[in-house]
Coordinates of C-alpha atoms in Angstrom, one line a residue:
Chain A
M1360 CA 157.9 27.2 307.2
T1361 CA 154.9 24.9 307.4
G1362 CA 152.3 25.1 304.8
Q1363 CA 148.9 24.8 305.4
R1364 CA 145.8 24.7 303.0
T1365 CA 143.4 27.5 304.0
T1366 CA 139.4 27.3 304.7
R1367 CA 138.5 29.3 301.9
G1368 CA 139.6 31.1 298.9
G1369 CA 142.1 30.1 295.9
R1370 CA 141.3 28.9 292.3
I1371 CA 141.5 25.5 293.3
D1372 CA 138.2 23.1 293.0
R1373 CA 137.8 22.2 296.5
T1374 CA 135.1 19.7 295.5
R1375 CA 137.8 17.5 293.3
P1376 CA 140.2 16.3 295.4
V1377 CA 143.1 14.6 293.6
S1378 CA 145.1 11.9 294.9
F1379 CA 149.0 11.7 293.8
T1380 CA 152.3 10.2 295.4
F1381 CA 155.6 12.0 296.0
D1382 CA 158.9 9.7 297.0
G1383 CA 156.2 7.2 297.3
R1384 CA 153.9 8.6 299.8
G1385 CA 150.2 9.3 299.1
Y1386 CA 148.9 12.9 299.3
Q1387 CA 145.6 14.7 298.2
G1388 CA 145.3 17.8 296.6
F1389 CA 142.8 19.4 294.6
A1390 CA 142.0 20.3 290.7
G1391 CA 144.0 23.2 289.7
D1392 CA 147.0 22.2 292.1
T1393 CA 150.6 22.2 291.2
L1394 CA 152.5 19.8 292.7
A1395 CA 154.3 22.6 294.6
S1396 CA 151.4 24.0 296.1
A1397 CA 149.5 20.6 296.8
L1398 CA 152.9 19.5 298.7
L1399 CA 153.1 22.8 300.4
A1400 CA 149.5 22.2 301.6
H1401 CA 150.8 19.1 303.3
G1402 CA 153.5 20.9 305.1
V1403 CA 156.3 19.4 303.0
R1404 CA 159.5 21.9 303.4
L1405 CA 162.1 19.9 301.5
F1406 CA 161.7 19.5 297.7
G1407 CA 165.3 19.0 296.5
R1408 CA 169.0 19.1 297.4
S1409 CA 171.3 21.3 295.7
F1410 CA 173.6 20.2 292.8
K1411 CA 177.1 19.6 294.4
Y1412 CA 176.8 19.9 298.1
H1413 CA 173.5 18.4 298.4
R1414 CA 172.1 21.6 300.6
P1415 CA 168.5 20.8 301.3
R1416 CA 166.3 23.0 299.1
G1417 CA 162.5 23.9 299.6
L1418 CA 160.4 26.2 297.4
L1419 CA 161.7 29.8 296.4
A1420 CA 159.0 31.0 293.7
A1421 CA 155.4 29.5 292.5
G1422 CA 156.0 29.7 288.7
T1423 CA 158.5 29.0 286.3
E1424 CA 161.4 31.1 288.0
E1425 CA 161.5 28.3 290.6
P1426 CA 165.0 26.9 290.6
N1427 CA 164.9 24.3 293.6
A1428 CA 162.2 22.1 293.3
L1429 CA 163.1 19.9 290.3
V1430 CA 161.1 16.7 290.1
T1431 CA 160.8 13.4 288.0
V1432 CA 157.4 12.6 287.0
S1433 CA 156.5 9.4 285.7
R1434 CA 153.6 7.8 283.8
D1435 CA 155.2 4.4 283.4
A1436 CA 158.8 3.1 282.7
A1437 CA 159.0 5.0 279.1
R1438 CA 157.4 8.5 280.3
R1439 CA 159.4 9.3 282.8
T1440 CA 160.5 13.1 282.6
P1441 CA 163.5 14.2 284.8
N1442 CA 163.9 17.8 285.7
V1443 CA 160.4 19.5 285.8
Q1444 CA 159.8 22.4 288.1
A1445 CA 157.1 20.8 290.8
T1446 CA 155.5 24.7 290.3
Q1447 CA 154.9 23.8 286.8
V1448 CA 153.6 20.2 287.5
E1449 CA 149.4 20.3 287.4
I1450 CA 148.6 17.1 289.2
Y1451 CA 146.2 14.7 288.2
E1452 CA 144.7 11.6 289.5
G1453 CA 147.4 9.0 290.0
L1454 CA 150.6 11.3 289.5
V1455 CA 154.1 9.7 290.6
A1456 CA 156.2 12.1 291.4
E1457 CA 160.1 11.4 292.9
S1458 CA 162.3 14.0 294.1
Q1459 CA 165.9 13.8 292.4
N1460 CA 169.7 14.3 293.4
R1461 CA 169.4 12.3 296.5
W1462 CA 170.6 8.8 298.0
P1463 CA 169.0 7.2 299.8
G1464 CA 166.2 9.5 300.4
L1465 CA 165.4 13.1 300.2
G1466 CA 165.4 13.8 303.9
F1467 CA 168.3 11.7 304.7
D1468 CA 171.0 12.2 301.9
L1469 CA 174.5 10.7 302.4
N1470 CA 175.7 12.8 299.6
A1471 CA 175.4 15.8 301.9
V1472 CA 178.7 14.9 303.3
N1473 CA 180.0 16.6 300.1
S1474 CA 178.9 20.1 302.2
F1475 CA 181.1 19.1 305.1
L1476 CA 183.9 18.4 302.0
S1477 CA 183.6 21.9 300.7
P1478 CA 186.9 23.2 301.3
L1479 CA 188.1 20.7 299.7
L1480 CA 185.6 20.4 296.5
T1481 CA 186.5 24.0 295.7
S1482 CA 185.3 25.4 292.1
G1483 CA 187.4 24.0 289.4
F1484 CA 188.0 20.8 291.6
Y1485 CA 189.4 18.4 288.9
Y1486 CA 188.0 14.8 289.7
K1487 CA 190.9 13.0 287.7
T1488 CA 192.7 14.3 291.2
F1489 CA 191.4 10.5 292.2
M1490 CA 194.3 8.9 290.3
W1491 CA 196.2 7.2 293.2
P1492 CA 196.5 4.3 293.2
R1493 CA 196.5 3.5 289.7
F1494 CA 193.5 0.6 289.7
A1495 CA 191.4 2.4 291.9
W1496 CA 190.1 5.1 289.3
H1497 CA 188.0 2.4 287.4
R1498 CA 187.2 0.1 289.9
W1499 CA 186.7 2.7 292.9
Y1500 CA 186.4 6.4 292.3
E1501 CA 184.8 6.5 288.8
P1502 CA 181.9 4.3 289.6
V1503 CA 181.4 6.6 292.6
I1504 CA 181.8 9.8 291.2
R1505 CA 179.7 8.9 287.7
A1506 CA 176.6 7.7 290.2
A1507 CA 176.9 11.1 292.3
A1508 CA 176.6 13.1 288.8
G1509 CA 173.9 14.8 287.4
P1510 CA 170.4 15.8 289.0
A1511 CA 168.5 13.0 287.9
H1512 CA 168.1 9.8 285.4
A1513 CA 166.7 9.7 282.1
P1514 CA 164.4 7.0 281.0
R1515 CA 165.9 4.1 279.2
L1516 CA 163.2 2.9 277.2
P1517 CA 162.4 5.0 273.7
D1518 CA 159.9 7.5 274.1
P1519 CA 156.4 6.2 273.3
D1520 CA 154.7 9.7 272.6
R1521 CA 154.0 11.6 269.5
Y1522 CA 154.7 15.0 268.9
A1523 CA 153.3 17.3 266.5
Q1524 CA 154.4 20.3 264.5
R1525 CA 152.5 23.2 263.0
F1526 CA 153.3 26.4 260.8
A1527 CA 151.3 29.5 261.5
H1528 CA 150.7 32.8 260.5
C1529 CA 149.3 36.1 262.1
D1530 CA 149.4 39.5 262.1
V1531 CA 149.8 40.2 266.1
L1532 CA 151.3 37.3 268.6
V1533 CA 151.2 38.0 272.0
I1534 CA 153.4 36.4 274.4
G1535 CA 152.0 35.9 278.0
A1536 CA 147.9 36.7 278.8
G1537 CA 148.5 38.5 282.1
P1538 CA 146.5 41.8 282.3
A1539 CA 148.8 43.4 279.1
G1540 CA 148.6 40.3 277.0
L1541 CA 144.6 40.0 277.1
A1542 CA 144.4 43.9 276.7
A1543 CA 146.5 43.9 273.9
A1544 CA 144.9 40.8 272.2
L1545 CA 141.4 42.6 272.8
A1546 CA 142.8 45.6 271.0
A1547 CA 144.6 43.9 268.3
A1548 CA 141.5 41.5 267.7
A1549 CA 139.0 44.6 267.7
T1550 CA 140.8 45.6 264.3
G1551 CA 139.8 42.6 263.1
A1552 CA 143.5 41.1 262.9
R1553 CA 144.5 37.6 263.3
V1554 CA 145.7 37.3 266.5
I1555 CA 147.6 34.3 268.5
L1556 CA 147.9 34.8 272.1
C1557 CA 149.7 32.2 274.1
D1558 CA 150.3 31.6 277.8
E1559 CA 152.8 28.9 279.7
Q1560 CA 150.2 28.7 282.5
A1561 CA 147.1 26.4 282.6
E1562 CA 144.8 29.6 283.2
P1563 CA 145.2 32.9 281.6
G1564 CA 145.4 35.8 283.8
G1565 CA 148.9 35.9 284.9
S1566 CA 149.8 38.4 287.8
L1567 CA 145.9 39.2 288.0
L1568 CA 145.4 35.6 289.4
D1569 CA 147.5 36.5 292.4
E1570 CA 145.5 39.6 293.2
P1571 CA 142.0 38.8 294.1
A1572 CA 141.3 42.3 295.2
G1573 CA 142.7 43.9 292.1
T1574 CA 140.4 45.9 290.0
I1575 CA 140.1 47.1 286.4
N1576 CA 137.9 49.7 285.6
E1577 CA 136.7 49.9 288.8
R1578 CA 135.2 46.1 288.7
P1579 CA 137.1 43.0 290.0
A1580 CA 139.9 41.6 288.1
A1581 CA 138.8 38.1 287.9
L1582 CA 135.5 39.1 285.8
W1583 CA 138.0 41.3 283.9
I1584 CA 139.6 38.2 283.0
D1585 CA 136.5 36.3 282.4
E1586 CA 134.9 39.0 280.2
A1587 CA 138.3 39.2 278.4
L1588 CA 138.3 35.5 277.5
V1589 CA 134.7 35.0 276.5
K1590 CA 135.5 38.1 274.0
L1591 CA 138.3 36.5 272.8
G1592 CA 136.8 33.3 272.7
A1593 CA 134.1 34.8 270.3
Q1594 CA 136.5 36.0 267.8
P1595 CA 137.1 33.8 265.1
N1596 CA 140.3 35.4 264.5
V1597 CA 141.9 34.9 267.5
T1598 CA 143.8 31.4 268.9
L1599 CA 144.4 31.3 272.8
L1600 CA 147.0 29.0 273.2
R1601 CA 147.4 27.5 277.0
R1602 CA 150.2 25.7 278.4
T1603 CA 152.3 27.4 275.5
T1604 CA 155.9 28.5 276.4
A1605 CA 157.2 31.0 273.4
F1606 CA 161.1 29.5 273.4
G1607 CA 162.8 31.2 270.7
Y1608 CA 162.5 34.8 268.7
F1609 CA 164.1 34.3 265.7
P1610 CA 164.7 36.6 262.8
H1611 CA 162.3 38.3 260.7
N1612 CA 159.7 37.6 263.5
M1613 CA 159.7 33.8 263.5
V1614 CA 158.6 32.5 267.2
G1615 CA 158.9 29.2 268.3
L1616 CA 155.9 27.7 270.8
V1617 CA 155.7 24.6 272.6
E1618 CA 152.1 23.7 273.3
C1619 CA 151.9 21.0 276.1
L1620 CA 148.7 18.7 275.5
T1621 CA 148.7 15.9 277.7
D1622 CA 151.0 16.4 280.7
H1623 CA 148.4 17.5 282.9
L1624 CA 145.8 14.5 281.9
A1625 CA 145.1 11.7 284.1
T1626 CA 144.5 9.1 281.0
P1627 CA 145.7 11.0 277.8
A1628 CA 144.2 9.6 274.8
A1629 CA 146.3 6.9 273.0
A1630 CA 146.8 8.7 269.6
A1631 CA 146.9 12.4 271.4
P1632 CA 150.4 14.0 270.8
R1633 CA 151.9 15.1 273.7
E1634 CA 153.4 18.5 272.6
R1635 CA 153.1 20.4 269.7
I1636 CA 155.7 22.9 267.8
W1637 CA 154.5 25.7 266.5
Q1638 CA 156.4 28.0 264.1
V1639 CA 154.6 31.3 264.1
R1640 CA 155.5 34.0 261.5
A1641 CA 154.3 37.3 263.1
R1642 CA 153.6 40.4 261.4
E1643 CA 153.9 42.0 264.9
V1644 CA 155.2 40.7 268.3
V1645 CA 154.0 41.9 271.5
L1646 CA 156.1 41.0 274.6
A1647 CA 153.7 40.8 277.7
T1648 CA 155.7 38.3 279.9
G1649 CA 155.2 40.2 282.9
A1650 CA 158.0 40.5 285.6
I1651 CA 159.4 38.2 288.5
E1652 CA 160.9 38.9 291.5
R1653 CA 164.1 39.3 292.2
P1654 CA 165.5 37.4 295.5
L1655 CA 167.4 39.0 298.4
V1656 CA 170.9 38.1 298.9
F1657 CA 171.7 37.1 302.1
P1658 CA 173.6 34.1 304.0
G1659 CA 171.3 31.2 303.9
N1660 CA 169.0 32.3 301.3
D1661 CA 168.7 28.6 300.0
R1662 CA 167.3 27.4 303.0
P1663 CA 164.2 25.6 302.5
G1664 CA 161.5 28.2 304.2
V1665 CA 162.7 31.1 302.1
M1666 CA 160.6 32.3 299.6
L1667 CA 159.8 34.7 297.4
A1668 CA 156.9 37.4 298.6
S1669 CA 155.5 37.3 295.2
A1670 CA 155.1 33.4 295.5
A1671 CA 153.7 33.5 299.3
R1672 CA 151.0 35.6 297.6
S1673 CA 150.5 33.4 294.6
Y1674 CA 150.4 30.2 296.9
L1675 CA 147.5 32.4 299.0
H1676 CA 145.7 33.5 296.3
R1677 CA 145.6 31.2 293.7
F1678 CA 146.0 27.9 295.5
G1679 CA 144.8 28.4 299.0
V1680 CA 147.8 27.6 300.7
R1681 CA 149.5 29.9 303.4
V1682 CA 153.3 29.1 303.1
G1683 CA 153.5 29.3 307.1
S1684 CA 152.2 30.0 310.2
R1685 CA 154.8 32.5 311.9
I1686 CA 156.3 34.4 308.6
A1687 CA 158.9 37.4 308.4
V1688 CA 158.5 39.2 305.8
L1689 CA 161.6 41.3 304.6
A1690 CA 160.5 44.3 302.3
G1691 CA 162.5 45.5 299.3
C1692 CA 159.6 47.2 297.2
D1693 CA 155.9 47.8 297.7
E1694 CA 154.5 44.4 296.9
A1695 CA 156.0 43.1 300.0
Y1696 CA 153.9 45.2 302.2
A1697 CA 150.8 44.0 300.4
A1698 CA 152.2 40.3 300.7
A1699 CA 152.6 41.1 304.6
L1700 CA 148.7 42.3 304.7
D1701 CA 147.5 39.4 302.7
L1702 CA 149.3 36.3 304.6
H1703 CA 148.2 38.4 307.6
E1704 CA 144.7 38.4 306.9
A1705 CA 144.9 34.6 306.3
G1706 CA 146.2 33.9 309.5
P1707 CA 148.1 35.4 312.8
V1708 CA 150.8 37.7 313.3
S1709 CA 153.7 38.3 311.0
P1710 CA 156.7 40.0 312.1
S1711 CA 158.3 41.7 309.7
W1712 CA 161.7 43.5 309.0
P1713 CA 161.2 46.2 306.3
T1714 CA 163.9 48.4 305.0
S1715 CA 161.8 51.3 304.2
A1716 CA 158.6 52.2 305.6
M1717 CA 155.6 53.8 304.1
R1718 CA 153.1 55.7 305.3
R1719 CA 150.1 53.7 303.5
W1720 CA 151.9 50.3 305.2
A1721 CA 152.3 51.9 308.6
R1722 CA 148.4 53.1 309.0
A1723 CA 147.6 49.3 307.5
R1724 CA 149.8 47.9 310.2
R1725 CA 148.5 49.5 312.7
R1726 CA 145.1 48.8 311.8
H1727 CA 145.9 45.2 311.7
G1728 CA 148.1 45.1 314.7
L1729 CA 151.1 43.6 312.5
L1730 CA 154.9 44.1 314.6
V1731 CA 157.3 45.8 312.6
C1732 CA 161.0 45.6 313.5
R1733 CA 162.4 49.1 311.7
S1734 CA 165.8 49.4 310.4
L1735 CA 167.1 51.6 307.7
N1736 CA 170.1 49.2 306.9
A1737 CA 170.5 45.4 306.6
P1738 CA 170.3 44.2 310.4
P1739 CA 173.6 43.2 311.6
C1740 CA 172.6 39.8 312.2
W1741 CA 170.1 38.4 309.9
P1742 CA 167.1 36.1 310.9
R1743 CA 168.5 32.3 310.3
P1744 CA 165.8 30.6 308.7
V1745 CA 167.1 27.0 309.3
G1746 CA 165.5 26.4 312.6
G1747 CA 162.8 29.5 312.6
E1748 CA 160.3 29.8 310.3
S1749 CA 160.1 32.6 307.8
A1750 CA 159.7 33.8 304.3
A1751 CA 161.5 36.7 302.7
Chain B
M256 CA 163.9 31.7 259.7
L257 CA 164.5 34.4 257.3
I258 CA 162.1 35.7 254.8
I259 CA 163.4 36.1 251.4
N260 CA 161.9 38.3 248.4
C261 CA 162.0 36.4 245.4
P262 CA 161.8 38.9 242.6
Y263 CA 159.6 36.2 240.6
C264 CA 157.6 34.3 243.5
G265 CA 157.1 37.4 246.2
P266 CA 158.5 37.0 249.8
R267 CA 158.9 33.2 251.0
P268 CA 160.5 31.4 253.9
E269 CA 164.3 30.4 253.5
L270 CA 163.4 26.8 253.7
E271 CA 162.4 27.0 249.9
F272 CA 165.8 28.6 249.0
S273 CA 169.0 27.5 248.9
Y274 CA 172.2 29.9 249.0
A275 CA 174.6 30.1 245.9
G276 CA 177.5 32.7 247.2
Q277 CA 178.6 35.9 246.6
A278 CA 177.5 37.6 243.8
H279 CA 179.2 39.2 241.0
V280 CA 182.1 36.8 241.0
A281 CA 183.2 36.9 237.0
R282 CA 185.1 33.8 235.9
P283 CA 188.0 34.8 233.6
A284 CA 187.5 35.1 230.1
D285 CA 190.3 32.8 229.3
P286 CA 191.2 30.5 231.8
S287 CA 194.3 28.8 229.7
A288 CA 195.7 32.4 230.0
T289 CA 195.0 33.1 233.5
G290 CA 197.8 32.9 236.0
D291 CA 197.5 30.3 239.2
D292 CA 196.9 33.6 241.3
E293 CA 194.2 35.0 239.2
W294 CA 192.5 31.6 239.4
T295 CA 192.9 30.7 242.8
A296 CA 191.4 34.0 243.6
Y297 CA 188.5 33.2 241.4
L298 CA 188.0 29.8 242.8
Y299 CA 188.4 30.5 246.5
L300 CA 188.8 34.0 247.5
R301 CA 185.3 35.7 248.8
T302 CA 184.7 38.7 250.9
N303 CA 183.7 38.2 254.1
T304 CA 181.6 41.3 254.8
R305 CA 180.4 42.9 257.9
G306 CA 177.5 44.7 256.7
V307 CA 175.6 44.9 253.3
H308 CA 176.6 41.9 251.1
A309 CA 176.1 41.2 247.5
E310 CA 175.0 37.5 246.8
R311 CA 172.8 35.0 245.0
W312 CA 170.0 33.0 246.2
R313 CA 168.3 30.1 244.4
H314 CA 164.7 29.7 244.8
A315 CA 165.2 26.1 244.8
R316 CA 161.9 24.6 245.9
G317 CA 160.0 27.1 244.3
C318 CA 160.4 28.5 240.7
A319 CA 164.5 27.0 241.0
R320 CA 165.8 30.4 239.6
F321 CA 168.8 32.4 240.6
F322 CA 168.5 36.1 241.4
N323 CA 170.8 38.5 243.2
A324 CA 169.8 40.2 246.3
L325 CA 171.8 42.3 249.2
R326 CA 171.5 41.2 253.0
D327 CA 172.7 43.3 255.8
T328 CA 175.2 40.2 257.3
T329 CA 174.7 42.1 261.2
T330 CA 170.9 42.4 261.1
D331 CA 170.1 39.7 258.4
R332 CA 167.8 42.5 256.9
F333 CA 167.6 42.2 253.2
R334 CA 167.2 45.2 250.7
R335 CA 163.9 43.9 249.7
D336 CA 163.6 46.5 246.8
L337 CA 166.7 45.4 245.5
S338 CA 166.2 41.9 244.5
E339 CA 167.3 41.9 240.8
R340 CA 166.6 39.1 238.3

């Protein structure tokens, strides 16, 4: 799976290139890219190493559900944030990101030897097994084990940033600004209720951003989002919070939100707080959090090159990145067919292994000339993604 | 954070209150005549209710007065109309 930038499409601003570094190497993305999408566009496959056996890991998802691509982002020695998801980092000019949990490098990781020692390092393996000879624990074993433990390193200097907090009251708190959340906020705002609408993404729209061909009331979804935002922006009783994650739902409709204010800026103002905690007391709470795709379970599904179909669509439509040149789609639900067609339209043939065939899909496939390997059960031998290139 | 209904001031956030223990624990009328067991029970023994619990609250950062309230210990919901002065 080697990603590449499409010639057109996506919600990125192709007129504004942005330079950043990953593991010391310079890359260029566009305004609107995440670290994940910008690296993917450069053909980067390897984003991290697994915690214990240091197996190579690539991108699985495009949003907050990403489990693999954890990176450290730093502005200076004191402002180093470990364990952030590359899919959630908006790139800015001069961004410095590093991979984690590898030594000496991401491509060649000596700790991957654990993978070969896995029969010895079973779950529940007790590291104090290294007791003999007696003096060796302090001198040999412990320093090595400690150096290998933990995925990343926290900064040693005190945090120089400021953090703000705020209490707020509202009639309706809508969590998630996807189609359902925007519709809920519009409906509530029309009654004159005080509304707070929050979304963890930089851009409201949620899953609609991955569906450029989608329509609402027979009009393009993107247009509907823009209209909804204009309408909400014109209402004095509506507060729209971007980059704001709801993290806790406490008794009597108290909800905790954290708003990221400066992490996406190249040069934040010195006095600007980095994050703001909102403690919102709402009369009613609408959870419009959307859904995330569940990955299929098969041997080797953690290898770089295996990705959720929804993520592949997201990279294509939102960031203008085609995740691979030769893509196999494993269909578990309807969405896979849409993903296969979209990816096919953006590039050459996508051989696919659907577990169920739909008539609509069959028509579309004939029209587009896709190769389909039909099998009602799991194939006897799973396609191995290690050497080949695939997305599931 | 709970919302607690002070019978004097109305509903306020939990931050303004301090908890004052189980309600209706009566002090023996004549402590000197009270046996050790009864005195121990008065000092230390409390119910550990699952369900509706009668308890005292003090609106410490407000009107500073004590009141009784009924709270369901499994849901943290107050019987709002039953807060009494």
